[in-house]
Amino acid sequence: DSGVTQTPKHLITATGQRVTLRCSPRSGDLSVYWYQQSLDQGLQFLIQYYNGEERAKGNILERFSAQQFPDLHSELNLSSLELGDSALYFCASSGQGAQETQYFGPGTRLLVL
Amino acid sequence: SQQGEEDPQALSIQEGENATMNCSYKTSINNLQWYRQNSGRGLVHLILIRSNEREKHSGRLRVTLDTSKKSSSLLITASRAADTASYFCATVASGSARQLTFGSGTQLTVLP
């Protein structure tokens, strides 16, 4: 158990819909990262938050947004969903040092029908 | 986009044998990390090696890093059926970035 929790574990929805994925980092970790894993793109970094502020952005679509709340949990919002958004979405947390390990949650499996 | 490639893409060995996986990357790095993923599940951190380190051990794992060749290898000794999983290398780039850039992964199958 990494100490990072994600809900829900599975999500099935239809094209055009909007969903919210939730992540709670390990106790004491201020950084939260979101990654997407799909068959065609592999594991890709989406976005990072540190203590409530956006710190880095990767290959995140404009239809996707995220935020980190004062209690440090984070939410990833996916809107106008397309079939190609079906993937595993992982959250990871770490300290902010350059040599910090990122600990991953169990992921949310999203299926868009 | 992914940082680099891992090879082989798939590896099948007998229990008790050693497994070696290689990873190449493209940019200067702060560190390189190896993760394991059991089928469709979460990523488990295995080991982190810093850019100024050349070799690191953890139990049955041995990782090497050659920054001049921008490559790393993961050796699992005396493999077990429970080692069957996908293995990914991931890099943290030099500078202020902290996000991981993943390789394409190696699917390891250990036959009992």
PDB file of C-alpha atoms in Angstrom:
ATOM      1  CA  ASP A   1       0.000   0.000   0.000  1.00  0.00           C
ATOM      2  CA  SER A   2       1.591   3.261  -1.191  1.00  0.00           C
ATOM      3  CA  GLY A   3      -0.521   5.495   1.023  1.00  0.00           C
ATOM      4  CA  VAL A   4      -1.997   7.260  -2.008  1.00  0.00           C
ATOM      5  CA  THR A   5      -5.712   6.701  -2.474  1.00  0.00           C
ATOM      6  CA  GLN A   6      -7.798   7.209  -5.579  1.00  0.00           C
ATOM      7  CA  THR A   7     -11.528   7.046  -6.133  1.00  0.00           C
ATOM      8  CA  PRO A   8     -13.391   5.664  -7.896  1.00  0.00           C
ATOM      9  CA  LYS A   9     -11.568   2.493  -8.969  1.00  0.00           C
ATOM     10  CA  HIS A  10     -13.677   2.099 -12.076  1.00  0.00           C
ATOM     11  CA  LEU A  11     -15.799   4.516 -14.043  1.00  0.00           C
ATOM     12  CA  ILE A  12     -17.992   3.796 -17.058  1.00  0.00           C
ATOM     13  CA  THR A  13     -19.565   6.726 -18.832  1.00  0.00           C
ATOM     14  CA  ALA A  14     -20.738   7.896 -22.220  1.00  0.00           C
ATOM     15  CA  THR A  15     -19.186  10.195 -24.785  1.00  0.00           C
ATOM     16  CA  GLY A  16     -19.787  13.860 -24.099  1.00  0.00           C
ATOM     17  CA  GLN A  17     -20.069  13.389 -20.355  1.00  0.00           C
ATOM     18  CA  ARG A  18     -17.945  14.871 -17.564  1.00  0.00           C
ATOM     19  CA  VAL A  19     -16.299  12.961 -14.718  1.00  0.00           C
ATOM     20  CA  THR A  20     -14.207  13.820 -11.670  1.00  0.00           C
ATOM     21  CA  LEU A  21     -11.404  11.661 -10.373  1.00  0.00           C
ATOM     22  CA  ARG A  22     -10.182  12.116  -6.838  1.00  0.00           C
ATOM     23  CA  CYS A  23      -6.792  11.585  -5.223  1.00  0.00           C
ATOM     24  CA  SER A  24      -5.534  11.820  -1.651  1.00  0.00           C
ATOM     25  CA  PRO A  25      -1.742  12.003  -1.353  1.00  0.00           C
ATOM     26  CA  ARG A  26       0.434  10.325   1.238  1.00  0.00           C
ATOM     27  CA  SER A  27       0.512  12.066   4.556  1.00  0.00           C
ATOM     28  CA  GLY A  28       3.004  14.934   4.426  1.00  0.00           C
ATOM     29  CA  ASP A  29       3.404  14.991   0.633  1.00  0.00           C
ATOM     30  CA  LEU A  30       2.716  18.385  -0.890  1.00  0.00           C
ATOM     31  CA  SER A  31       3.151  17.413  -4.537  1.00  0.00           C
ATOM     32  CA  VAL A  32       0.494  15.613  -6.524  1.00  0.00           C
ATOM     33  CA  TYR A  33       0.946  14.383 -10.079  1.00  0.00           C
ATOM     34  CA  TRP A  34      -1.579  13.011 -12.558  1.00  0.00           C
ATOM     35  CA  TYR A  35      -0.629  10.495 -15.240  1.00  0.00           C
ATOM     36  CA  GLN A  36      -2.594   8.777 -17.974  1.00  0.00           C
ATOM     37  CA  GLN A  37      -1.851   5.255 -19.173  1.00  0.00           C
ATOM     38  CA  SER A  38      -3.330   4.153 -22.473  1.00  0.00           C
ATOM     39  CA  LEU A  39      -2.477   1.369 -24.891  1.00  0.00           C
ATOM     40  CA  ASP A  40      -1.400   3.700 -27.680  1.00  0.00           C
ATOM     41  CA  GLN A  41       0.324   6.472 -25.699  1.00  0.00           C
ATOM     42  CA  GLY A  42       1.773   4.557 -22.771  1.00  0.00           C
ATOM     43  CA  LEU A  43       2.278   6.376 -19.480  1.00  0.00           C
ATOM     44  CA  GLN A  44       2.127  10.138 -19.872  1.00  0.00           C
ATOM     45  CA  PHE A  45       2.407  12.980 -17.393  1.00  0.00           C
ATOM     46  CA  LEU A  46      -0.600  15.285 -17.328  1.00  0.00           C
ATOM     47  CA  ILE A  47      -0.165  17.871 -14.584  1.00  0.00           C
ATOM     48  CA  GLN A  48       1.506  18.562 -11.227  1.00  0.00           C
ATOM     49  CA  TYR A  49       0.332  20.548  -8.237  1.00  0.00           C
ATOM     50  CA  TYR A  50       2.401  21.622  -5.288  1.00  0.00           C
ATOM     51  CA  ASN A  51       0.719  22.874  -2.136  1.00  0.00           C
ATOM     52  CA  GLY A  52      -2.321  24.059  -4.048  1.00  0.00           C
ATOM     53  CA  GLU A  53      -0.514  25.683  -6.959  1.00  0.00           C
ATOM     54  CA  GLU A  54      -0.090  24.329 -10.471  1.00  0.00           C
ATOM     55  CA  ARG A  55       3.608  23.574 -10.916  1.00  0.00           C
ATOM     56  CA  ALA A  56       3.992  21.816 -14.268  1.00  0.00           C
ATOM     57  CA  LYS A  57       1.859  20.829 -17.208  1.00  0.00           C
ATOM     58  CA  GLY A  58       2.368  17.960 -19.603  1.00  0.00           C
ATOM     59  CA  ASN A  59       0.229  16.536 -22.371  1.00  0.00           C
ATOM     60  CA  ILE A  60      -3.044  17.565 -20.812  1.00  0.00           C
ATOM     61  CA  LEU A  61      -5.945  18.299 -23.110  1.00  0.00           C
ATOM     62  CA  GLU A  62      -7.866  21.565 -22.779  1.00  0.00           C
ATOM     63  CA  ARG A  63     -10.947  19.494 -21.938  1.00  0.00           C
ATOM     64  CA  PHE A  64      -9.149  18.296 -18.807  1.00  0.00           C
ATOM     65  CA  SER A  65      -8.500  20.360 -15.705  1.00  0.00           C
ATOM     66  CA  ALA A  66      -7.285  19.723 -12.199  1.00  0.00           C
ATOM     67  CA  GLN A  67      -6.974  21.386  -8.852  1.00  0.00           C
ATOM     68  CA  GLN A  68      -5.463  20.771  -5.441  1.00  0.00           C
ATOM     69  CA  PHE A  69      -7.426  21.763  -2.384  1.00  0.00           C
ATOM     70  CA  PRO A  70      -6.219  23.182   0.960  1.00  0.00           C
ATOM     71  CA  ASP A  71      -6.325  19.701   2.511  1.00  0.00           C
ATOM     72  CA  LEU A  72      -3.971  18.654  -0.355  1.00  0.00           C
ATOM     73  CA  HIS A  73      -6.333  16.240  -2.033  1.00  0.00           C
ATOM     74  CA  SER A  74      -6.593  16.713  -5.769  1.00  0.00           C
ATOM     75  CA  GLU A  75      -9.279  16.273  -8.391  1.00  0.00           C
ATOM     76  CA  LEU A  76      -8.911  15.697 -12.116  1.00  0.00           C
ATOM     77  CA  ASN A  77     -11.891  16.796 -14.166  1.00  0.00           C
ATOM     78  CA  LEU A  78     -12.420  15.309 -17.601  1.00  0.00           C
ATOM     79  CA  SER A  79     -15.126  16.837 -19.761  1.00  0.00           C
ATOM     80  CA  SER A  80     -16.644  16.320 -23.210  1.00  0.00           C
ATOM     81  CA  LEU A  81     -15.350  12.802 -23.020  1.00  0.00           C
ATOM     82  CA  GLU A  82     -14.342  10.938 -26.153  1.00  0.00           C
ATOM     83  CA  LEU A  83     -13.764   7.248 -26.753  1.00  0.00           C
ATOM     84  CA  GLY A  84     -10.026   7.893 -26.833  1.00  0.00           C
ATOM     85  CA  ASP A  85     -10.073   9.156 -23.255  1.00  0.00           C
ATOM     86  CA  SER A  86     -10.584   5.605 -22.056  1.00  0.00           C
ATOM     87  CA  ALA A  87      -7.471   4.866 -19.990  1.00  0.00           C
ATOM     88  CA  LEU A  88      -6.037   4.271 -16.560  1.00  0.00           C
ATOM     89  CA  TYR A  89      -5.533   7.516 -14.668  1.00  0.00           C
ATOM     90  CA  PHE A  90      -2.942   7.505 -11.921  1.00  0.00           C
ATOM     91  CA  CYS A  91      -2.232   9.960  -9.197  1.00  0.00           C
ATOM     92  CA  ALA A  92       1.161  10.068  -7.506  1.00  0.00           C
ATOM     93  CA  SER A  93       2.520  12.079  -4.617  1.00  0.00           C
ATOM     94  CA  SER A  94       5.952  13.026  -3.376  1.00  0.00           C
ATOM     95  CA  GLY A  95       7.945  15.518  -1.436  1.00  0.00           C
ATOM     96  CA  GLN A  96       9.388  18.380  -3.432  1.00  0.00           C
ATOM     97  CA  GLY A  97      13.083  17.495  -3.372  1.00  0.00           C
ATOM     98  CA  ALA A  98      14.835  16.642  -6.616  1.00  0.00           C
ATOM     99  CA  GLN A  99      15.485  13.053  -5.514  1.00  0.00           C
ATOM    100  CA  GLU A 100      12.065  12.243  -4.154  1.00  0.00           C
ATOM    101  CA  THR A 101      10.330   8.990  -4.982  1.00  0.00           C
ATOM    102  CA  GLN A 102       6.862   9.322  -6.450  1.00  0.00           C
ATOM    103  CA  TYR A 103       4.350   6.972  -4.879  1.00  0.00           C
ATOM    104  CA  PHE A 104       1.462   5.932  -7.077  1.00  0.00           C
ATOM    105  CA  GLY A 105      -2.139   5.277  -6.217  1.00  0.00           C
ATOM    106  CA  PRO A 106      -4.035   2.237  -7.539  1.00  0.00           C
ATOM    107  CA  GLY A 107      -5.504   4.217 -10.421  1.00  0.00           C
ATOM    108  CA  THR A 108      -8.952   4.898 -11.825  1.00  0.00           C
ATOM    109  CA  ARG A 109      -9.933   2.885 -14.867  1.00  0.00           C
ATOM    110  CA  LEU A 110     -12.114   5.018 -17.133  1.00  0.00           C
ATOM    111  CA  LEU A 111     -14.154   3.490 -19.914  1.00  0.00           C
ATOM    112  CA  VAL A 112     -15.954   5.829 -22.282  1.00  0.00           C
ATOM    113  CA  LEU A 113     -18.665   4.157 -24.351  1.00  0.00           C
TER     114      LEU A 113
ATOM    115  CA  SER B   1       5.548  11.714 -25.435  1.00  0.00           C
ATOM    116  CA  GLN B   2       7.758   9.067 -23.909  1.00  0.00           C
ATOM    117  CA  GLN B   3      11.375   9.727 -23.040  1.00  0.00           C
ATOM    118  CA  GLY B   4      12.813   6.612 -24.523  1.00  0.00           C
ATOM    119  CA  GLU B   5      12.653   2.970 -25.161  1.00  0.00           C
ATOM    120  CA  GLU B   6      13.010  -0.165 -23.146  1.00  0.00           C
ATOM    121  CA  ASP B   7      14.262  -3.377 -24.501  1.00  0.00           C
ATOM    122  CA  PRO B   8      13.323  -6.048 -24.822  1.00  0.00           C
ATOM    123  CA  GLN B   9       9.613  -5.301 -25.100  1.00  0.00           C
ATOM    124  CA  ALA B  10       8.914  -8.761 -23.769  1.00  0.00           C
ATOM    125  CA  LEU B  11      11.051 -11.294 -21.925  1.00  0.00           C
ATOM    126  CA  SER B  12      10.205 -14.833 -20.909  1.00  0.00           C
ATOM    127  CA  ILE B  13      12.488 -16.819 -18.586  1.00  0.00           C
ATOM    128  CA  GLN B  14      12.416 -19.798 -16.242  1.00  0.00           C
ATOM    129  CA  GLU B  15      12.175 -19.418 -12.481  1.00  0.00           C
ATOM    130  CA  GLY B  16      15.628 -19.092 -10.958  1.00  0.00           C
ATOM    131  CA  GLU B  17      17.155 -17.403 -13.998  1.00  0.00           C
ATOM    132  CA  ASN B  18      18.259 -13.782 -14.088  1.00  0.00           C
ATOM    133  CA  ALA B  19      16.326 -11.162 -16.022  1.00  0.00           C
ATOM    134  CA  THR B  20      17.926  -8.079 -17.524  1.00  0.00           C
ATOM    135  CA  MET B  21      15.976  -5.142 -18.888  1.00  0.00           C
ATOM    136  CA  ASN B  22      17.458  -2.096 -20.589  1.00  0.00           C
ATOM    137  CA  CYS B  23      16.259   1.467 -20.802  1.00  0.00           C
ATOM    138  CA  SER B  24      17.444   4.341 -22.951  1.00  0.00           C
ATOM    139  CA  TYR B  25      16.511   7.979 -22.525  1.00  0.00           C
ATOM    140  CA  LYS B  26      17.069  11.191 -24.417  1.00  0.00           C
ATOM    141  CA  THR B  27      17.763  14.154 -22.142  1.00  0.00           C
ATOM    142  CA  SER B  28      19.954  15.010 -19.148  1.00  0.00           C
ATOM    143  CA  ILE B  29      18.479  13.638 -15.978  1.00  0.00           C
ATOM    144  CA  ASN B  30      18.355  14.235 -12.245  1.00  0.00           C
ATOM    145  CA  ASN B  31      17.552  10.627 -11.492  1.00  0.00           C
ATOM    146  CA  LEU B  32      16.117   7.476 -13.005  1.00  0.00           C
ATOM    147  CA  GLN B  33      13.555   5.288 -11.302  1.00  0.00           C
ATOM    148  CA  TRP B  34      12.278   1.783 -11.981  1.00  0.00           C
ATOM    149  CA  TYR B  35       8.687   0.761 -11.371  1.00  0.00           C
ATOM    150  CA  ARG B  36       6.795  -2.523 -11.570  1.00  0.00           C
ATOM    151  CA  GLN B  37       3.190  -2.863 -12.660  1.00  0.00           C
ATOM    152  CA  ASN B  38       1.197  -6.022 -12.265  1.00  0.00           C
ATOM    153  CA  SER B  39      -1.422  -6.466 -14.937  1.00  0.00           C
ATOM    154  CA  GLY B  40      -3.523  -3.291 -15.099  1.00  0.00           C
ATOM    155  CA  ARG B  41      -2.784  -2.363 -11.507  1.00  0.00           C
ATOM    156  CA  GLY B  42      -0.851   0.393  -9.767  1.00  0.00           C
ATOM    157  CA  LEU B  43       2.815   1.216 -10.192  1.00  0.00           C
ATOM    158  CA  VAL B  44       5.128   0.028  -7.442  1.00  0.00           C
ATOM    159  CA  HIS B  45       8.388   1.890  -6.951  1.00  0.00           C
ATOM    160  CA  LEU B  46      11.429  -0.387  -7.030  1.00  0.00           C
ATOM    161  CA  ILE B  47      14.542   1.732  -6.952  1.00  0.00           C
ATOM    162  CA  LEU B  48      15.854   5.245  -7.623  1.00  0.00           C
ATOM    163  CA  ILE B  49      19.344   5.940  -8.921  1.00  0.00           C
ATOM    164  CA  ARG B  50      20.745   9.454  -8.998  1.00  0.00           C
ATOM    165  CA  SER B  51      22.589  10.859 -12.001  1.00  0.00           C
ATOM    166  CA  ASN B  52      25.897  10.812 -10.090  1.00  0.00           C
ATOM    167  CA  GLU B  53      25.532   7.136  -9.149  1.00  0.00           C
ATOM    168  CA  ARG B  54      26.610   4.266 -11.373  1.00  0.00           C
ATOM    169  CA  GLU B  55      25.157   1.251  -9.613  1.00  0.00           C
ATOM    170  CA  LYS B  56      22.624   0.535  -6.901  1.00  0.00           C
ATOM    171  CA  HIS B  57      21.359  -2.637  -5.237  1.00  0.00           C
ATOM    172  CA  SER B  58      18.145  -3.470  -3.451  1.00  0.00           C
ATOM    173  CA  GLY B  59      17.589  -7.097  -2.501  1.00  0.00           C
ATOM    174  CA  ARG B  60      17.544  -9.101  -5.723  1.00  0.00           C
ATOM    175  CA  LEU B  61      17.584  -5.940  -7.842  1.00  0.00           C
ATOM    176  CA  ARG B  62      20.644  -4.347  -9.356  1.00  0.00           C
ATOM    177  CA  VAL B  63      20.410  -1.136 -11.346  1.00  0.00           C
ATOM    178  CA  THR B  64      23.159   0.455 -13.375  1.00  0.00           C
ATOM    179  CA  LEU B  65      23.230   3.890 -14.940  1.00  0.00           C
ATOM    180  CA  ASP B  66      25.483   5.131 -17.734  1.00  0.00           C
ATOM    181  CA  THR B  67      24.796   8.813 -18.265  1.00  0.00           C
ATOM    182  CA  SER B  68      27.308   9.042 -21.127  1.00  0.00           C
ATOM    183  CA  LYS B  69      25.223   6.510 -23.076  1.00  0.00           C
ATOM    184  CA  LYS B  70      21.934   7.711 -21.589  1.00  0.00           C
ATOM    185  CA  SER B  71      21.040   4.189 -20.606  1.00  0.00           C
ATOM    186  CA  SER B  72      20.171   2.099 -17.586  1.00  0.00           C
ATOM    187  CA  SER B  73      19.664  -1.568 -16.893  1.00  0.00           C
ATOM    188  CA  LEU B  74      17.665  -3.463 -14.307  1.00  0.00           C
ATOM    189  CA  LEU B  75      18.829  -6.925 -13.305  1.00  0.00           C
ATOM    190  CA  ILE B  76      16.558  -9.206 -11.303  1.00  0.00           C
ATOM    191  CA  THR B  77      18.466 -12.174  -9.948  1.00  0.00           C
ATOM    192  CA  ALA B  78      17.025 -15.592  -9.109  1.00  0.00           C
ATOM    193  CA  SER B  79      13.652 -14.653 -10.568  1.00  0.00           C
ATOM    194  CA  ARG B  80      10.373 -15.984  -9.185  1.00  0.00           C
ATOM    195  CA  ALA B  81       6.961 -16.451 -10.743  1.00  0.00           C
ATOM    196  CA  ALA B  82       5.791 -13.513  -8.602  1.00  0.00           C
ATOM    197  CA  ASP B  83       8.197 -11.243 -10.527  1.00  0.00           C
ATOM    198  CA  THR B  84       5.942 -11.569 -13.584  1.00  0.00           C
ATOM    199  CA  ALA B  85       4.917  -7.997 -14.363  1.00  0.00           C
ATOM    200  CA  SER B  86       5.651  -5.014 -16.581  1.00  0.00           C
ATOM    201  CA  TYR B  87       8.728  -3.024 -15.661  1.00  0.00           C
ATOM    202  CA  PHE B  88       9.094   0.652 -16.508  1.00  0.00           C
ATOM    203  CA  CYS B  89      11.977   3.031 -16.249  1.00  0.00           C
ATOM    204  CA  ALA B  90      11.157   6.673 -15.644  1.00  0.00           C
ATOM    205  CA  THR B  91      13.369   9.728 -15.598  1.00  0.00           C
ATOM    206  CA  VAL B  92      13.273  13.067 -13.853  1.00  0.00           C
ATOM    207  CA  ALA B  93      14.883  15.653 -16.097  1.00  0.00           C
ATOM    208  CA  SER B  94      17.641  17.980 -14.939  1.00  0.00           C
ATOM    209  CA  GLY B  95      16.483  21.315 -13.635  1.00  0.00           C
ATOM    210  CA  SER B  96      13.375  22.215 -11.721  1.00  0.00           C
ATOM    211  CA  ALA B  97      11.027  19.655 -13.295  1.00  0.00           C
ATOM    212  CA  ARG B  98       9.872  16.873 -11.013  1.00  0.00           C
ATOM    213  CA  GLN B  99       7.539  14.886 -13.245  1.00  0.00           C
ATOM    214  CA  LEU B 100       8.415  11.420 -14.477  1.00  0.00           C
ATOM    215  CA  THR B 101       8.870  10.602 -18.138  1.00  0.00           C
ATOM    216  CA  PHE B 102       8.288   6.911 -18.705  1.00  0.00           C
ATOM    217  CA  GLY B 103       9.751   4.407 -21.066  1.00  0.00           C
ATOM    218  CA  SER B 104       7.618   1.964 -22.998  1.00  0.00           C
ATOM    219  CA  GLY B 105       8.105  -0.886 -20.544  1.00  0.00           C
ATOM    220  CA  THR B 106       9.249  -4.501 -20.611  1.00  0.00           C
ATOM    221  CA  GLN B 107       6.761  -7.306 -20.028  1.00  0.00           C
ATOM    222  CA  LEU B 108       8.526  -9.970 -17.979  1.00  0.00           C
ATOM    223  CA  THR B 109       7.093 -13.463 -17.700  1.00  0.00           C
ATOM    224  CA  VAL B 110       8.712 -15.881 -15.272  1.00  0.00           C
ATOM    225  CA  LEU B 111       7.690 -19.462 -15.908  1.00  0.00           C
ATOM    226  CA  PRO B 112       7.456 -21.832 -12.949  1.00  0.00           C
TER     227      PRO B 112
END
